[in-house]
Amino acid sequence: MTLGYLEKGYITLEELQEMGFVPPPERVRKGPVAFIECPQEIPCNPCVEACPYGAITMEGINGLPRLDFEKCNGCGRCVKVCPGLAIFIVNARGRYTVWLPHEMLPLPERGSEVVLLDRSGRDVGRGRVVAVMSAEENTRSSIVVVEVPEEWHLYHVRAIRVV
Ligand code: SF4
Ligand code: SF4
């Protein structure tokens, strides 16, 4: 298993691909699906517990979360409970949207333009906030849904900067 992300401080799409975390484009084109980016074997499993469809499994508490892309319907429950902000939802059906866990306040407003940032924090374009789901009492993160201009962005945008 590659550990280059520990030196760089962020993981690359290629490393995620190598570890089997990347949903196939044909699945993403069918509708929303989770994109889990959790490469470290740490004792954590709220995502497994949160999924009502049994789409996430793990071999023991230190295992890596494994997603059955076909069982997942992109509901976002796992995104809200992940303490590592390591789960995103991507969707290429109708329009390109990325659901991002978001803990910073104030939350961006629906309809506002935001800067799209990749895993390394690099500016990779502009998007528009199409929905904001606030954290609830029993969840951890809010979710900001951003419409992005290209399918490419679904695999690279992992944060936003409010402008
Ligand atoms: S998005 Fe919903 S269905 Fe998919 S893994 Fe997360 S909780 Fe399960
Ligand atoms: S809840 Fe988040 S950090 Fe914990 S195992 Fe699941 S994806 Fe990883």
Short mmCIF file of C-alpha atoms and ligand atoms in Angstrom, two decimals:
data_model
loop_
_atom_site.label_atom_id
_atom_site.label_comp_id
_atom_site.label_asym_id
_atom_site.label_seq_id
_atom_site.Cartn_x
_atom_site.Cartn_y
_atom_site.Cartn_z
CA MET A 1 0.00 0.00 0.00
CA THR A 2 1.32 3.41 -0.93
CA LEU A 3 1.93 5.87 1.91
CA GLY A 4 2.90 8.90 -0.19
CA TYR A 5 -0.08 10.82 1.15
CA LEU A 6 1.45 10.87 4.63
CA GLU A 7 4.48 12.76 3.31
CA LYS A 8 2.50 15.14 1.10
CA GLY A 9 -0.29 15.79 3.59
CA TYR A 10 -3.01 14.96 1.08
CA ILE A 11 -4.00 11.95 -0.94
CA THR A 12 -4.12 11.88 -4.73
CA LEU A 13 -6.79 10.44 -6.98
CA GLU A 14 -4.27 7.87 -8.21
CA GLU A 15 -3.60 6.67 -4.66
CA LEU A 16 -7.34 6.42 -3.98
CA GLN A 17 -7.78 4.52 -7.23
CA GLU A 18 -5.02 2.12 -6.25
CA MET A 19 -6.82 1.46 -2.95
CA GLY A 20 -10.19 0.83 -4.59
CA PHE A 21 -12.00 3.90 -3.22
CA VAL A 22 -12.97 5.57 -6.50
CA PRO A 23 -16.53 4.93 -7.76
CA PRO A 24 -16.58 3.99 -11.44
CA PRO A 25 -17.68 6.84 -13.78
CA GLU A 26 -20.56 4.72 -15.10
CA ARG A 27 -21.93 4.43 -11.53
CA VAL A 28 -21.49 8.18 -10.93
CA ARG A 29 -23.44 8.87 -14.14
CA LYS A 30 -26.37 6.83 -12.79
CA GLY A 31 -26.87 9.17 -9.80
CA PRO A 32 -25.43 10.17 -6.41
CA VAL A 33 -22.95 7.81 -4.80
CA ALA A 34 -20.57 8.06 -1.85
CA PHE A 35 -16.86 8.58 -2.47
CA ILE A 36 -14.99 7.47 0.67
CA GLU A 37 -11.43 8.72 1.11
CA CYS A 38 -10.29 6.94 4.25
CA PRO A 39 -6.93 5.22 3.68
CA GLN A 40 -5.73 4.78 7.28
CA GLU A 41 -6.53 1.79 9.42
CA ILE A 42 -7.89 3.58 12.47
CA PRO A 43 -10.44 2.40 15.05
CA CYS A 44 -13.49 4.16 13.62
CA ASN A 45 -16.79 3.02 12.16
CA PRO A 46 -19.63 5.58 12.40
CA CYS A 47 -20.01 5.41 8.61
CA VAL A 48 -20.80 1.68 8.79
CA GLU A 49 -23.36 2.25 11.55
CA ALA A 50 -24.97 5.21 9.75
CA CYS A 51 -25.73 3.46 6.47
CA PRO A 52 -29.28 2.11 6.45
CA TYR A 53 -28.57 0.05 3.33
CA GLY A 54 -25.54 -1.89 4.56
CA ALA A 55 -23.49 -0.39 1.74
CA ILE A 56 -20.36 0.13 3.87
CA THR A 57 -18.55 -2.82 5.38
CA MET A 58 -15.35 -3.14 7.35
CA GLU A 59 -13.19 -6.06 8.40
CA GLY A 60 -12.89 -5.35 12.12
CA ILE A 61 -12.85 -1.94 13.79
CA ASN A 62 -9.42 -1.13 12.32
CA GLY A 63 -10.37 -2.12 8.78
CA LEU A 64 -10.82 0.20 5.84
CA PRO A 65 -14.43 1.14 4.98
CA ARG A 66 -15.44 -0.63 1.78
CA LEU A 67 -18.37 0.67 -0.22
CA ASP A 68 -20.68 -1.41 -2.38
CA PHE A 69 -21.26 1.20 -5.08
CA GLU A 70 -24.47 -0.46 -6.23
CA LYS A 71 -26.05 -0.63 -2.75
CA CYS A 72 -25.31 3.06 -2.05
CA ASN A 73 -28.02 5.54 -3.07
CA GLY A 74 -26.09 8.67 -2.13
CA CYS A 75 -28.34 9.64 0.80
CA GLY A 76 -25.45 11.39 2.57
CA ARG A 77 -26.02 10.02 6.09
CA CYS A 78 -22.46 8.72 6.31
CA VAL A 79 -21.10 12.12 5.24
CA LYS A 80 -22.70 13.83 8.22
CA VAL A 81 -21.26 11.47 10.83
CA CYS A 82 -17.69 10.96 9.59
CA PRO A 83 -15.30 12.57 12.10
CA GLY A 84 -12.56 12.70 9.47
CA LEU A 85 -14.64 14.61 6.88
CA ALA A 86 -13.54 11.80 4.61
CA ILE A 87 -16.76 11.05 2.73
CA PHE A 88 -18.19 12.96 -0.24
CA ILE A 89 -21.11 12.35 -2.57
CA VAL A 90 -20.62 12.73 -6.30
CA ASN A 91 -23.29 12.81 -8.98
CA ALA A 92 -23.11 13.15 -12.75
CA ARG A 93 -26.79 12.59 -13.45
CA GLY A 94 -28.59 15.69 -14.75
CA ARG A 95 -25.96 18.11 -13.53
CA TYR A 96 -22.57 17.65 -11.90
CA THR A 97 -22.79 18.00 -8.11
CA VAL A 98 -20.41 17.32 -5.23
CA TRP A 99 -21.66 17.07 -1.64
CA LEU A 100 -19.00 18.31 0.73
CA PRO A 101 -18.86 17.89 4.52
CA HIS A 102 -18.51 21.38 5.92
CA GLU A 103 -17.79 22.52 9.47
CA MET A 104 -16.91 26.17 9.03
CA LEU A 105 -19.39 28.90 9.89
CA PRO A 106 -21.15 30.83 8.62
CA LEU A 107 -22.40 28.34 6.05
CA PRO A 108 -22.37 29.62 2.47
CA GLU A 109 -25.71 30.75 1.09
CA ARG A 110 -27.65 28.79 -1.47
CA GLY A 111 -27.05 30.30 -4.90
CA SER A 112 -23.70 31.83 -3.99
CA GLU A 113 -20.59 31.39 -6.11
CA VAL A 114 -17.65 29.68 -4.41
CA VAL A 115 -14.05 28.84 -5.25
CA LEU A 116 -13.50 25.13 -5.84
CA LEU A 117 -10.45 23.63 -4.14
CA ASP A 118 -8.81 20.27 -4.80
CA ARG A 119 -7.31 17.90 -2.21
CA SER A 120 -4.14 19.96 -2.02
CA GLY A 121 -6.06 23.23 -1.54
CA ARG A 122 -5.41 24.40 -5.12
CA ASP A 123 -8.00 26.63 -6.81
CA VAL A 124 -9.52 24.58 -9.65
CA GLY A 125 -12.42 26.79 -10.71
CA ARG A 126 -15.75 28.23 -9.64
CA GLY A 127 -18.97 26.51 -8.64
CA ARG A 128 -22.40 27.40 -7.31
CA VAL A 129 -23.97 26.30 -4.01
CA VAL A 130 -27.25 24.54 -4.83
CA ALA A 131 -28.17 23.22 -1.37
CA VAL A 132 -27.04 23.50 2.24
CA MET A 133 -27.98 20.87 4.82
CA SER A 134 -27.19 21.99 8.35
CA ALA A 135 -25.77 19.60 10.91
CA GLU A 136 -28.38 18.17 13.24
CA GLU A 137 -28.05 17.34 16.91
CA ASN A 138 -26.95 13.74 16.28
CA THR A 139 -24.64 14.47 13.35
CA ARG A 140 -21.31 16.09 13.03
CA SER A 141 -21.03 18.02 9.79
CA SER A 142 -23.22 20.14 7.61
CA ILE A 143 -23.27 19.32 3.93
CA VAL A 144 -22.79 21.89 1.18
CA VAL A 145 -23.87 20.73 -2.28
CA VAL A 146 -22.00 22.48 -5.07
CA GLU A 147 -22.73 22.37 -8.77
CA VAL A 148 -19.47 22.15 -10.67
CA PRO A 149 -18.88 22.86 -14.36
CA GLU A 150 -17.20 19.63 -15.45
CA GLU A 151 -17.32 15.91 -14.68
CA TRP A 152 -13.59 16.12 -13.91
CA HIS A 153 -14.39 18.28 -10.88
CA LEU A 154 -16.36 15.43 -9.27
CA TYR A 155 -13.12 13.53 -8.78
CA HIS A 156 -11.01 16.49 -7.64
CA VAL A 157 -13.06 19.14 -5.78
CA ARG A 158 -12.97 18.44 -2.04
CA ALA A 159 -13.47 21.84 -0.41
CA ILE A 160 -14.72 25.32 -1.15
CA ARG A 161 -13.71 28.87 -0.32
CA VAL A 162 -16.50 31.39 0.07
CA VAL A 163 -15.92 34.51 -2.05
S1 SF4 B 1 -24.50 7.76 1.07
FE1 SF4 B 1 -26.19 6.76 2.20
S2 SF4 B 1 -26.44 4.81 1.13
FE2 SF4 B 1 -24.44 5.60 0.51
S3 SF4 B 1 -23.00 4.66 1.93
FE3 SF4 B 1 -23.57 6.66 2.78
S4 SF4 B 1 -25.26 6.21 4.19
FE4 SF4 B 1 -25.04 4.43 2.83
S1 SF4 B 2 -16.45 7.36 9.71
FE1 SF4 B 2 -15.04 8.42 8.32
S2 SF4 B 2 -13.03 8.32 9.33
FE2 SF4 B 2 -14.36 6.77 10.31
S3 SF4 B 2 -13.94 4.87 9.14
FE3 SF4 B 2 -15.74 5.86 8.20
S4 SF4 B 2 -14.84 7.08 6.52
FE4 SF4 B 2 -13.16 6.58 7.91
#
